[in-house]
Amino acid sequence: MVEYRLLGNINSPADVKALPFEELDALCAEIRTELIRVVSKNGGHLASNLGTVELTVALHRVFDSPNDQIVWDVGHQSYTHKLLTGRREQFSTIRLEGGLSGFPKSRESEHDAFIAGHSSTSISAAAGLAKAKQLNGDPHRVIAIAGDGALTGGMIYEGLNNAGRACKNLIVILNDNKMSISHNVGALARYLTLIRSKPRYFKLKDDTMALLSKLPLVGNPLKKAAYWLKRKLKAAIYSSNLFEDLGFDYLGPIDGHDLTSLCDVLSRAATLQKPAFIHVRTVKGKGYPYAELDPAAFHGTPQFDVATGNPEVEDGDSFSQAFGEELCRMAQEDSHICAVTAAMKYGTGLQMFAASYRDRFFDVGIAEEHAVTFCAGLSAGGYRPVFAVYSSFLQRAYDQLLHDVSIENNRIVLCIDRAGVVGADGETHQGLYDVSFLTSIPGIHILAPSTFAELRACLRYGVYDCPRTCAVRYPKGGEPERALTYTQYDATQFGLLSQRADTLFISYGRAADAFVPLQEALGKQADFLKLVRLYPFPEGLVQRLLHYRRIVFVEESAQNGSIGEHLLRELNGLGYRGAFFHRALGNEFLPQSSVKTIFQEYGLDAASLLRDWEGDVFHAD
């Protein structure tokens, strides 16, 4: 690790409190240097963390973590928090196998109050923690930091609606990095904001209210009148009193890079006997010019050169890119095709569609539930909606798929990106569960292309030929360099290599890539089947498998509810008497690790399969 004059001596929040206040700006500069250095080597979330450096330092200056609990939303803003809470020496391992997580994890540190890999959960979780403290007679505070798009998710408003009336020890901080929440313009608004961030304002306010309370007869009426007048004046000037209507004491907006103002306002919030809502304005990418100019590019970034801001390894063609290009071609031919994303335009490859077909592109924010029902409405209105979404985020919309889409067969296409193992993002982002929960949706068709050509064919099948809702799932990254050449092949159904052996290997998606070297090693000793349509199984296919003495099913999915389990049930229903071996990724949460390492650990790679073949693991009858 680089030696830092100040950061090198920060081993706990107590060390932040012990620094002279005039040293805090220098500490922030050192933190930014370390963030840029490590993320440039490991990849990760840079722009959002650069924007919350001063805010995080102020939090640990004012509050007493872990007694005061801090809940991050989204958790990828928490890198500075990790640096200040005893993990400085391990920080260079962030997102690496066996290293620090890129998100808060309570198992990693007592300072991480709640896991936060997905968005818009902070206020609900913090409200629960705050209520638990109240019930226990614990006077400490719970602070929820909501930002980087969290307020586009509906769950956060459910939390606000309940927390503002019930949790007097809750502080909500809105990290506003140019989200469209409010436009407080004008000299008077700016001046009042400056005044209201000063301790002397708070003291005068408290002294005035205390004096009014002591006046006989007229004191309380005057106090209520002053409170009413203040609220009306604020509403007129700031054009919004939503948060106060919900029961919060609104403070702000505050310059999120001014440590004096931040510490003053946080200290004030800590003294209130009611929930507080602090509006903090920050600059995403603050302190690194390339990230400030293009925060989207440095939101989740691969390794990059610090001097130029350029990625050290350029991304090649990917399934996301191939999807976006094909959807644009289809949209040019068909004016009824619409594209929907939940704040992941770039991640899902829809930036080209957004530029070319603005009227038919809809970014609904971090609101997957709304996105699915919105697509159902588009379908009911005669359009062909395609919702591009990460596998781990689609989990949030299960109810909408079941109720709003499936019952009345509102046909939509789900393009499920990052299906399978994702690597460095770890437990919160592994795309292992979509197969399991989608197979419970009546009538749904699930497809898993393993090449770009198959992806293009599957997308067209889903839009035009599939009789029900269609889910097309594909992994992060690109297609394999080599694929099996099948004697019987349908790009949207299956590929089957001969029917000569008594052992059959079956797989789909990226896991089927292992069959290329495996087939070369085994030759005619085994047959190979690659499923493209996973569910329901292509007509007549299951019956064709009955003559095999041994079937080995390999899949990159959680085991419970997997395609292998469904296939075994159908085989047994037809009287299958052979041996069935199933390789999947178990039913535990997978930590951050490379795809290669996880495949090896669970025996999904070609070397492991060949080793087990030679060791007669698959030969036991």
Coordinates of C-alpha atoms in Angstrom, one line a residue:
M1 CA 0.0 0.0 0.0
V2 CA 1.1 3.6 -0.7
E3 CA 2.2 5.4 2.5
Y4 CA -0.2 8.3 3.4
R5 CA 0.6 10.9 6.1
L6 CA -3.0 10.9 7.4
L7 CA -4.9 7.9 5.9
G8 CA -2.0 5.7 7.0
N9 CA -2.9 6.3 10.6
I10 CA -6.7 5.8 10.3
N11 CA -7.6 2.4 11.8
S12 CA -11.1 3.2 13.1
P13 CA -13.6 6.0 13.2
A14 CA -12.1 7.2 16.5
D15 CA -9.0 8.2 14.6
V16 CA -11.1 10.4 12.3
K17 CA -12.5 12.1 15.4
A18 CA -9.0 12.6 16.8
L19 CA -7.7 14.5 13.7
P20 CA -7.6 18.3 13.9
F21 CA -10.6 19.6 11.8
E22 CA -8.3 21.5 9.5
E23 CA -6.6 18.2 8.5
L24 CA -9.9 16.7 7.2
D25 CA -9.7 18.2 3.7
A26 CA -6.2 16.7 3.3
L27 CA -7.5 13.3 4.5
C28 CA -10.2 13.5 1.8
A29 CA -7.6 14.1 -0.8
E30 CA -5.6 11.1 0.3
I31 CA -8.7 9.0 0.3
R32 CA -9.5 10.0 -3.3
T33 CA -5.9 9.1 -4.3
E34 CA -6.3 5.6 -2.8
L35 CA -9.8 5.1 -4.3
I36 CA -8.4 5.9 -7.8
R37 CA -5.3 3.8 -7.3
V38 CA -7.1 0.6 -6.2
V39 CA -10.1 0.8 -8.5
S40 CA -7.8 1.4 -11.5
K41 CA -6.2 -2.0 -10.7
N42 CA -9.2 -4.0 -9.5
G43 CA -12.1 -2.4 -11.4
G44 CA -15.2 -1.4 -9.4
H45 CA -17.4 1.5 -8.7
L46 CA -15.4 4.7 -8.8
A47 CA -17.5 7.8 -9.6
S48 CA -20.1 7.2 -6.9
N49 CA -17.4 6.7 -4.2
L50 CA -15.4 9.8 -5.3
G51 CA -18.7 11.8 -4.7
T52 CA -19.2 10.6 -1.1
V53 CA -15.7 11.1 0.4
E54 CA -16.5 14.2 2.4
L55 CA -19.9 12.9 3.4
T56 CA -18.4 9.7 4.7
V57 CA -15.7 11.5 6.6
A58 CA -18.3 13.8 8.2
L59 CA -20.5 10.8 9.2
H60 CA -17.6 9.2 11.1
R61 CA -16.6 12.6 12.5
V62 CA -20.0 13.2 14.0
F63 CA -21.5 9.8 14.8
D64 CA -20.2 6.8 16.7
S65 CA -20.1 3.7 14.5
P66 CA -21.0 0.9 15.1
N67 CA -23.2 2.1 18.0
D68 CA -24.7 4.6 15.6
Q69 CA -25.5 2.4 12.5
I70 CA -24.9 3.5 8.9
V71 CA -26.9 1.9 6.1
W72 CA -25.7 2.5 2.6
D73 CA -28.0 2.6 -0.5
V74 CA -26.7 1.6 -3.0
G75 CA -23.8 -0.2 -1.2
H76 CA -21.3 0.5 -3.9
Q77 CA -20.9 4.0 -2.4
S78 CA -19.3 2.5 0.7
Y79 CA -15.6 2.3 -0.3
T80 CA -14.5 5.3 1.8
H81 CA -16.5 3.8 4.7
K82 CA -14.5 0.7 4.5
L83 CA -11.2 2.6 4.5
L84 CA -12.2 4.4 7.7
T85 CA -13.5 1.4 9.6
G86 CA -10.5 -0.8 10.1
R87 CA -10.2 -2.2 6.6
R88 CA -7.6 0.2 5.2
E89 CA -4.8 -2.4 5.0
Q90 CA -7.1 -4.9 3.1
F91 CA -8.5 -2.3 0.8
S92 CA -6.3 -3.3 -2.1
T93 CA -8.1 -6.6 -2.1
I94 CA -11.5 -5.2 -2.7
R95 CA -13.6 -7.2 -5.2
L96 CA -10.8 -9.8 -5.6
E97 CA -11.2 -13.5 -4.8
G98 CA -10.9 -13.8 -1.0
G99 CA -10.8 -10.0 -0.5
L100 CA -13.1 -7.3 0.7
S101 CA -16.5 -7.1 -0.8
G102 CA -17.5 -4.2 -3.1
F103 CA -20.6 -3.8 -0.9
P104 CA -21.4 -3.6 2.8
K105 CA -21.4 -7.0 4.5
S106 CA -22.1 -7.4 8.2
R107 CA -20.0 -10.6 8.3
E108 CA -17.1 -8.5 7.1
S109 CA -17.3 -5.7 9.7
E110 CA -19.4 -4.7 12.7
H111 CA -19.5 -1.2 11.0
D112 CA -21.5 -2.6 8.1
A113 CA -25.0 -2.5 9.5
F114 CA -26.8 -4.1 6.6
I115 CA -26.0 -5.6 3.2
A116 CA -26.8 -3.4 0.2
G117 CA -26.1 -4.8 -3.2
H118 CA -29.5 -3.7 -4.7
S119 CA -31.1 -0.3 -4.5
S120 CA -33.8 1.5 -2.6
T121 CA -33.7 -0.8 0.5
S122 CA -31.9 1.6 2.9
I123 CA -34.8 3.3 4.5
S124 CA -36.8 0.2 5.2
A125 CA -33.8 -1.6 6.7
A126 CA -32.7 1.5 8.7
A127 CA -36.3 2.0 10.0
G128 CA -36.2 -1.6 11.3
L129 CA -32.9 -1.1 12.9
A130 CA -34.0 2.2 14.4
K131 CA -37.2 0.7 15.8
A132 CA -35.2 -2.1 17.3
K133 CA -33.0 0.5 19.1
Q134 CA -36.1 2.3 20.4
L135 CA -37.6 -1.0 21.7
N136 CA -34.3 -1.8 23.4
G137 CA -33.9 1.7 25.0
D138 CA -30.8 2.3 22.9
P139 CA -30.3 6.1 22.4
H140 CA -28.1 5.8 19.3
R141 CA -29.1 6.8 15.8
V142 CA -29.4 4.9 12.5
I143 CA -28.4 6.8 9.4
A144 CA -29.5 5.8 5.9
I145 CA -27.7 7.2 2.9
A146 CA -29.9 7.0 -0.2
G147 CA -28.4 8.0 -3.4
D148 CA -27.1 7.2 -6.9
G149 CA -30.6 6.6 -8.2
A150 CA -32.1 5.0 -5.1
L151 CA -35.0 7.5 -5.1
T152 CA -36.2 6.1 -8.4
G153 CA -37.2 2.9 -6.7
G154 CA -40.7 2.5 -5.3
M155 CA -39.6 0.6 -2.2
I156 CA -37.9 3.7 -0.8
Y157 CA -41.1 5.6 -0.8
E158 CA -42.8 2.8 1.1
G159 CA -40.0 3.1 3.7
L160 CA -40.4 6.9 3.9
N161 CA -44.1 6.7 4.3
N162 CA -43.7 4.5 7.4
A163 CA -40.5 5.7 8.9
G164 CA -41.3 9.4 9.1
R165 CA -44.0 8.9 11.7
A166 CA -42.5 6.1 13.7
C167 CA -38.7 6.3 14.0
K168 CA -37.5 9.4 15.9
N169 CA -33.9 8.1 16.0
L170 CA -33.7 7.8 12.2
I171 CA -31.7 10.1 9.9
V172 CA -32.1 9.8 6.1
I173 CA -29.4 11.4 3.9
L174 CA -30.2 12.0 0.3
N175 CA -27.0 12.0 -1.7
D176 CA -28.2 14.0 -4.7
N177 CA -25.7 13.9 -7.5
K178 CA -27.8 15.8 -10.0
M179 CA -30.9 13.6 -9.9
S180 CA -34.1 15.3 -10.9
I181 CA -35.5 15.7 -7.5
S182 CA -35.7 19.5 -7.0
H183 CA -34.6 22.7 -8.6
N184 CA -34.0 25.1 -5.8
V185 CA -32.9 28.2 -7.8
G186 CA -32.6 31.8 -6.9
A187 CA -30.6 34.0 -4.5
L188 CA -33.1 33.8 -1.6
A189 CA -33.2 30.0 -1.6
R190 CA -29.4 29.8 -1.7
Y191 CA -29.1 32.3 1.1
L192 CA -31.6 30.6 3.4
T193 CA -29.9 27.3 2.7
L194 CA -26.6 28.8 3.9
I195 CA -28.1 30.3 7.0
R196 CA -30.0 27.0 7.9
S197 CA -26.8 25.0 7.9
K198 CA -25.2 27.1 10.7
P199 CA -25.3 26.1 14.4
R200 CA -26.3 29.6 15.4
Y201 CA -29.5 29.3 13.4
F202 CA -30.4 26.1 15.2
K203 CA -29.6 27.6 18.6
L204 CA -31.7 30.7 17.9
K205 CA -34.6 28.5 16.7
D206 CA -34.4 26.3 19.8
D207 CA -34.1 29.3 22.2
T208 CA -37.1 31.0 20.5
M209 CA -39.3 27.9 20.8
A210 CA -38.3 27.4 24.4
L211 CA -39.1 31.0 25.3
L212 CA -42.5 30.8 23.6
S213 CA -43.3 27.6 25.5
K214 CA -42.8 29.4 28.8
L215 CA -45.1 32.3 28.0
P216 CA -48.4 31.9 29.9
L217 CA -51.6 31.4 27.9
V218 CA -50.3 32.7 24.6
G219 CA -47.1 30.7 24.4
N220 CA -48.2 27.5 22.9
P221 CA -50.6 29.2 20.3
L222 CA -47.7 31.5 19.3
K223 CA -45.4 28.5 19.0
K224 CA -47.9 26.6 16.8
A225 CA -48.4 29.8 14.6
A226 CA -44.6 30.2 14.2
Y227 CA -44.2 26.6 13.2
W228 CA -47.1 26.9 10.7
L229 CA -45.7 30.1 9.2
K230 CA -42.2 28.6 8.9
R231 CA -43.5 25.6 7.0
K232 CA -45.5 27.8 4.6
L233 CA -42.5 30.1 4.0
K234 CA -40.3 27.1 3.3
A235 CA -42.8 25.6 1.0
A236 CA -43.1 28.8 -1.0
I237 CA -39.3 29.2 -1.3
Y238 CA -38.2 25.6 -1.8
S239 CA -41.2 24.5 -3.8
S240 CA -41.4 21.2 -1.9
N241 CA -42.4 20.0 1.6
L242 CA -42.9 16.4 0.7
F243 CA -40.4 15.1 3.3
E244 CA -41.8 17.2 6.1
D245 CA -45.3 16.1 5.2
L246 CA -44.1 12.6 5.7
G247 CA -42.9 13.4 9.2
F248 CA -39.3 14.3 8.7
D249 CA -37.5 17.5 9.7
Y250 CA -36.0 18.6 6.4
L251 CA -32.5 20.1 6.4
G252 CA -30.8 21.3 3.3
P253 CA -29.8 21.3 0.5
I254 CA -26.2 21.1 1.7
D255 CA -23.0 21.2 -0.2
G256 CA -21.8 17.7 0.1
H257 CA -18.1 18.6 -0.3
D258 CA -18.1 21.3 2.4
L259 CA -17.0 19.5 5.6
T260 CA -18.0 22.4 7.9
S261 CA -21.6 22.5 6.6
L262 CA -21.8 18.8 6.6
C263 CA -20.6 18.4 10.2
D264 CA -22.8 21.2 11.4
V265 CA -26.0 19.7 9.9
L266 CA -25.2 16.2 10.9
S267 CA -24.6 17.4 14.5
R268 CA -27.9 19.2 14.4
A269 CA -29.8 16.1 13.1
A270 CA -28.2 14.1 15.9
T271 CA -29.9 16.3 18.5
L272 CA -33.4 16.2 17.1
Q273 CA -36.1 14.1 18.7
K274 CA -37.8 13.3 15.4
P275 CA -36.7 11.7 12.1
A276 CA -34.5 14.0 10.0
F277 CA -34.1 14.2 6.2
I278 CA -30.8 15.8 5.0
H279 CA -30.5 16.8 1.4
V280 CA -26.9 16.7 0.4
R281 CA -25.7 17.7 -3.1
T282 CA -22.5 16.0 -4.4
V283 CA -20.6 15.7 -7.6
K284 CA -20.3 12.2 -8.9
G285 CA -16.6 11.5 -9.8
K286 CA -15.4 14.5 -7.7
G287 CA -11.7 15.0 -7.8
Y288 CA -10.9 12.9 -10.9
P289 CA -11.5 14.9 -14.0
Y290 CA -12.2 11.9 -16.3
A291 CA -14.9 10.6 -13.9
E292 CA -16.4 14.0 -13.4
L293 CA -16.7 14.5 -17.2
D294 CA -18.2 11.0 -17.8
P295 CA -19.5 9.6 -14.5
A296 CA -21.5 6.9 -16.3
A297 CA -18.3 5.4 -17.7
F298 CA -16.7 5.4 -14.3
H299 CA -19.8 4.1 -12.5
G300 CA -18.7 0.4 -12.7
T301 CA -15.4 0.4 -14.5
P302 CA -12.9 -2.2 -15.5
Q303 CA -9.2 -1.7 -14.9
F304 CA -8.0 1.7 -16.3
D305 CA -4.9 3.8 -16.7
V306 CA -5.0 6.6 -14.1
A307 CA -3.1 9.1 -16.3
T308 CA -5.4 8.8 -19.3
G309 CA -8.6 7.4 -17.9
N310 CA -8.6 4.7 -20.6
P311 CA -9.4 1.1 -19.9
E312 CA -6.2 -1.0 -19.9
V313 CA -8.0 -3.9 -21.6
E314 CA -10.7 -2.9 -24.1
D315 CA -13.9 -4.9 -23.9
G316 CA -14.4 -7.1 -26.9
D317 CA -17.8 -8.0 -28.4
S318 CA -20.3 -9.1 -25.7
F319 CA -23.7 -10.6 -25.5
S320 CA -25.0 -7.2 -24.3
Q321 CA -23.6 -5.5 -27.4
A322 CA -24.9 -8.2 -29.7
F323 CA -28.3 -7.9 -28.2
G324 CA -28.4 -4.1 -28.5
E325 CA -27.3 -4.2 -32.2
E326 CA -29.9 -6.9 -33.1
L327 CA -32.7 -5.1 -31.3
C328 CA -31.9 -1.9 -33.3
R329 CA -32.1 -3.9 -36.5
M330 CA -35.5 -5.3 -35.5
A331 CA -36.8 -1.9 -34.4
Q332 CA -35.9 -0.5 -37.8
E333 CA -38.1 -3.1 -39.4
D334 CA -40.9 -3.0 -36.8
S335 CA -42.2 0.3 -35.3
H336 CA -44.0 -1.6 -32.5
I337 CA -40.8 -2.8 -30.8
C338 CA -40.0 -0.9 -27.6
A339 CA -37.0 -1.2 -25.3
V340 CA -37.3 -0.8 -21.5
T341 CA -34.5 -0.7 -18.9
A342 CA -34.3 -0.1 -15.2
A343 CA -31.4 2.5 -15.1
M344 CA -29.0 0.1 -16.9
K345 CA -29.0 1.5 -20.4
Y346 CA -25.2 1.1 -20.9
G347 CA -24.9 -2.1 -18.9
T348 CA -27.5 -3.9 -21.0
G349 CA -26.3 -2.6 -24.4
L350 CA -29.4 -0.3 -25.1
Q351 CA -27.5 2.9 -25.6
M352 CA -27.7 2.5 -29.4
F353 CA -31.5 1.9 -29.3
A354 CA -31.9 4.9 -27.0
A355 CA -30.1 7.1 -29.5
S356 CA -31.9 5.8 -32.6
Y357 CA -35.4 5.3 -31.3
R358 CA -35.9 7.8 -28.5
D359 CA -39.7 7.6 -28.6
R360 CA -39.7 3.8 -28.1
F361 CA -37.0 3.7 -25.4
F362 CA -38.0 3.9 -21.7
D363 CA -35.6 4.1 -18.8
V364 CA -37.9 3.8 -15.8
G365 CA -35.1 4.1 -13.1
I366 CA -34.3 1.6 -10.5
A367 CA -37.8 0.2 -10.6
E368 CA -37.9 -3.3 -11.9
E369 CA -41.4 -4.0 -10.6
H370 CA -42.8 -1.0 -12.4
A371 CA -40.8 -2.0 -15.6
V372 CA -42.4 -5.4 -15.8
T373 CA -45.9 -4.1 -15.3
F374 CA -45.2 -1.2 -17.7
C375 CA -44.2 -3.7 -20.3
A376 CA -47.4 -5.7 -19.7
G377 CA -49.3 -2.5 -20.3
L378 CA -47.4 -1.8 -23.6
S379 CA -48.2 -5.4 -24.6
A380 CA -51.9 -5.0 -23.8
G381 CA -51.8 -1.8 -25.9
G382 CA -50.5 -3.6 -29.0
Y383 CA -46.7 -3.1 -28.7
R384 CA -43.8 -5.6 -28.5
P385 CA -41.9 -4.6 -25.3
V386 CA -38.4 -6.0 -24.6
F387 CA -37.1 -5.5 -21.1
A388 CA -33.3 -5.8 -20.7
V389 CA -32.4 -6.5 -17.1
Y390 CA -29.7 -8.1 -15.0
S391 CA -30.6 -11.5 -13.7
S392 CA -30.1 -10.5 -10.0
F393 CA -32.4 -7.4 -10.5
L394 CA -35.2 -9.3 -12.2
Q395 CA -35.7 -11.1 -8.8
R396 CA -37.5 -8.0 -7.6
A397 CA -40.3 -8.4 -10.1
Y398 CA -41.4 -11.9 -9.6
D399 CA -44.9 -10.9 -8.4
Q400 CA -45.4 -8.7 -11.5
L401 CA -44.3 -11.5 -13.9
L402 CA -46.8 -13.9 -12.2
H403 CA -49.7 -11.6 -11.8
D404 CA -49.5 -8.8 -14.3
V405 CA -47.9 -10.6 -17.2
S406 CA -48.7 -14.3 -17.1
I407 CA -52.4 -14.5 -16.1
E408 CA -53.7 -12.6 -19.1
N409 CA -50.7 -13.6 -21.3
N410 CA -49.4 -10.1 -21.9
R411 CA -46.5 -11.1 -24.1
I412 CA -43.2 -9.5 -23.3
V413 CA -39.6 -10.4 -23.9
L414 CA -37.2 -10.5 -20.9
C415 CA -33.6 -10.2 -22.0
I416 CA -31.7 -11.4 -18.9
D417 CA -28.2 -10.1 -18.9
R418 CA -25.5 -11.3 -16.4
A419 CA -27.2 -14.7 -16.1
G420 CA -24.9 -17.1 -14.2
V421 CA -21.7 -16.4 -12.3
V422 CA -20.7 -12.7 -12.3
G423 CA -17.4 -12.9 -10.4
A424 CA -16.2 -9.8 -8.6
D425 CA -19.7 -8.4 -7.5
G426 CA -20.2 -11.5 -5.4
E427 CA -23.3 -12.8 -3.6
T428 CA -25.6 -9.9 -4.3
H429 CA -25.2 -10.0 -8.0
Q430 CA -24.8 -13.7 -8.9
G431 CA -27.4 -14.5 -11.6
L432 CA -28.1 -18.0 -10.4
Y433 CA -31.8 -17.9 -9.5
D434 CA -33.7 -16.8 -12.6
V435 CA -34.1 -20.3 -13.9
S436 CA -35.5 -21.5 -10.6
F437 CA -38.1 -18.8 -10.2
L438 CA -39.0 -18.4 -13.9
T439 CA -39.9 -22.1 -14.3
S440 CA -42.7 -21.5 -11.8
I441 CA -44.3 -18.9 -14.0
P442 CA -47.1 -20.7 -16.0
G443 CA -46.5 -20.8 -19.7
I444 CA -43.2 -19.0 -19.8
H445 CA -40.5 -20.0 -22.4
I446 CA -36.9 -19.8 -21.2
L447 CA -34.1 -19.7 -23.8
A448 CA -30.3 -19.7 -23.2
P449 CA -28.2 -18.9 -26.3
S450 CA -24.5 -19.7 -26.1
T451 CA -23.4 -17.8 -29.3
F452 CA -24.3 -14.4 -30.8
A453 CA -26.0 -16.1 -33.7
E454 CA -28.2 -18.0 -31.3
L455 CA -28.9 -14.8 -29.3
R456 CA -30.2 -13.1 -32.5
A457 CA -32.4 -16.1 -33.4
C458 CA -33.7 -16.3 -29.8
L459 CA -34.6 -12.6 -29.7
R460 CA -36.6 -12.8 -32.9
Y461 CA -38.3 -16.0 -31.7
G462 CA -39.3 -14.2 -28.5
V463 CA -40.6 -11.2 -30.2
Y464 CA -42.5 -12.8 -33.1
D465 CA -43.0 -16.6 -32.6
C466 CA -43.2 -17.4 -28.9
P467 CA -46.8 -17.9 -27.9
R468 CA -46.2 -16.7 -24.3
T469 CA -43.7 -14.4 -22.4
C470 CA -40.2 -15.3 -23.4
A471 CA -37.1 -15.1 -21.3
V472 CA -33.7 -15.0 -23.1
R473 CA -30.8 -15.4 -20.7
Y474 CA -27.1 -14.9 -21.4
P475 CA -23.9 -14.3 -19.4
K476 CA -21.7 -11.4 -19.0
G477 CA -18.9 -11.3 -21.6
G478 CA -18.6 -12.8 -25.1
E479 CA -19.3 -16.0 -27.0
P480 CA -16.8 -18.9 -27.0
E481 CA -14.1 -19.1 -29.6
R482 CA -15.2 -22.6 -30.6
A483 CA -18.6 -24.4 -30.4
L484 CA -19.7 -27.9 -31.1
T485 CA -20.9 -28.7 -34.6
Y486 CA -24.2 -30.6 -34.2
T487 CA -25.7 -33.2 -36.5
Q488 CA -29.2 -32.0 -35.5
Y489 CA -29.4 -28.3 -34.6
D490 CA -32.1 -25.6 -34.2
A491 CA -30.8 -22.2 -33.0
T492 CA -33.9 -21.7 -30.8
Q493 CA -34.4 -25.2 -29.6
F494 CA -31.4 -27.6 -29.2
G495 CA -28.3 -29.1 -30.7
L496 CA -27.7 -32.8 -30.5
L497 CA -24.5 -34.5 -31.6
S498 CA -25.3 -38.0 -33.0
Q499 CA -27.1 -40.7 -31.0
R500 CA -24.4 -43.4 -31.0
A501 CA -23.2 -43.8 -27.4
D502 CA -24.9 -44.9 -24.2
T503 CA -23.8 -41.8 -22.2
L504 CA -25.2 -38.3 -22.9
F505 CA -23.8 -35.0 -21.6
I506 CA -26.4 -32.2 -21.5
S507 CA -25.9 -28.5 -20.8
Y508 CA -26.9 -25.0 -21.9
G509 CA -25.5 -21.5 -22.1
R510 CA -21.9 -20.8 -21.1
A511 CA -21.6 -24.2 -19.3
A512 CA -21.9 -25.9 -22.6
D513 CA -18.6 -24.4 -23.7
A514 CA -16.9 -27.2 -21.7
F515 CA -18.3 -29.8 -24.2
V516 CA -15.9 -28.7 -27.0
P517 CA -12.7 -30.1 -25.4
L518 CA -14.6 -32.8 -23.7
Q519 CA -16.0 -34.1 -27.0
E520 CA -12.5 -34.0 -28.5
A521 CA -11.2 -36.1 -25.6
L522 CA -14.0 -38.7 -25.5
G523 CA -14.8 -39.0 -29.2
K524 CA -17.6 -41.6 -29.8
Q525 CA -17.7 -42.6 -26.1
A526 CA -20.4 -40.0 -25.3
D527 CA -23.0 -37.9 -27.0
F528 CA -23.6 -34.3 -26.4
L529 CA -26.8 -32.3 -26.2
K530 CA -26.9 -28.5 -25.9
L531 CA -30.3 -27.0 -24.9
V532 CA -31.2 -23.6 -26.3
R533 CA -34.8 -23.7 -25.2
L534 CA -34.6 -24.8 -21.6
Y535 CA -38.2 -24.7 -20.6
P536 CA -40.6 -26.1 -21.6
F537 CA -38.5 -28.8 -23.2
P538 CA -38.7 -29.0 -27.0
E539 CA -41.5 -31.4 -28.1
G540 CA -40.5 -35.0 -28.2
L541 CA -36.9 -34.4 -26.9
V542 CA -37.3 -36.0 -23.5
Q543 CA -38.6 -39.2 -25.1
R544 CA -35.4 -39.4 -27.3
L545 CA -33.3 -39.5 -24.1
L546 CA -34.8 -42.6 -22.7
H547 CA -32.4 -45.0 -24.4
Y548 CA -29.3 -43.6 -22.7
R549 CA -27.9 -45.6 -19.8
R550 CA -26.3 -42.5 -18.3
I551 CA -27.1 -38.9 -18.5
V552 CA -24.8 -36.2 -17.1
F553 CA -26.5 -32.8 -16.8
V554 CA -24.2 -29.7 -16.2
E555 CA -25.6 -26.3 -15.6
E556 CA -24.6 -22.8 -14.3
S557 CA -27.5 -22.4 -12.0
A558 CA -28.7 -22.9 -8.4
Q559 CA -29.7 -26.5 -7.9
N560 CA -33.1 -26.1 -6.4
G561 CA -35.7 -25.7 -9.2
S562 CA -33.0 -26.1 -11.9
I563 CA -33.5 -27.4 -15.4
G564 CA -31.7 -30.6 -14.4
E565 CA -34.3 -31.2 -11.7
H566 CA -37.2 -30.6 -14.1
L567 CA -35.7 -32.9 -16.7
L568 CA -35.2 -35.7 -14.2
R569 CA -38.8 -35.4 -13.1
E570 CA -40.0 -35.7 -16.7
L571 CA -37.7 -38.7 -17.4
N572 CA -38.9 -40.5 -14.3
G573 CA -42.5 -39.8 -15.4
L574 CA -41.7 -41.7 -18.6
G575 CA -40.2 -44.6 -16.8
Y576 CA -36.5 -43.8 -17.2
R577 CA -34.3 -46.4 -15.5
G578 CA -30.8 -45.2 -16.3
A579 CA -28.4 -43.2 -14.1
F580 CA -28.7 -39.4 -13.9
F581 CA -25.8 -37.3 -12.7
H582 CA -26.5 -33.6 -12.0
R583 CA -23.8 -30.9 -11.7
A584 CA -25.0 -27.4 -10.6
L585 CA -23.9 -24.6 -8.3
G586 CA -25.5 -25.8 -5.2
N587 CA -27.9 -23.9 -3.0
E588 CA -25.5 -21.6 -1.1
F589 CA -24.6 -18.0 -1.9
L590 CA -21.5 -17.8 -4.0
P591 CA -18.8 -15.3 -2.9
Q592 CA -16.8 -13.1 -5.2
S593 CA -14.5 -15.1 -7.3
S594 CA -13.7 -15.6 -11.0
V595 CA -15.9 -17.7 -13.2
K596 CA -13.0 -20.1 -13.8
T597 CA -12.5 -20.7 -10.1
I598 CA -16.2 -21.3 -9.4
F599 CA -16.5 -23.7 -12.3
Q600 CA -13.5 -25.6 -11.1
E601 CA -14.8 -25.7 -7.5
Y602 CA -18.2 -27.1 -8.6
G603 CA -16.8 -29.4 -11.3
L604 CA -18.4 -27.7 -14.3
D605 CA -15.2 -27.2 -16.3
A606 CA -13.9 -29.5 -19.0
A607 CA -10.9 -30.7 -17.0
S608 CA -13.1 -31.6 -14.0
L609 CA -15.7 -33.4 -16.2
L610 CA -12.9 -35.4 -18.0
R611 CA -11.2 -36.3 -14.7
D612 CA -14.5 -37.6 -13.3
W613 CA -15.1 -39.5 -16.5
E614 CA -11.8 -41.2 -16.2
G615 CA -12.3 -41.8 -12.5
D616 CA -15.6 -43.7 -13.3
V617 CA -17.6 -41.1 -11.3
F618 CA -20.2 -41.1 -14.2
H619 CA -20.0 -44.9 -14.8
A620 CA -21.7 -46.1 -11.6
D621 CA -25.0 -47.8 -12.4

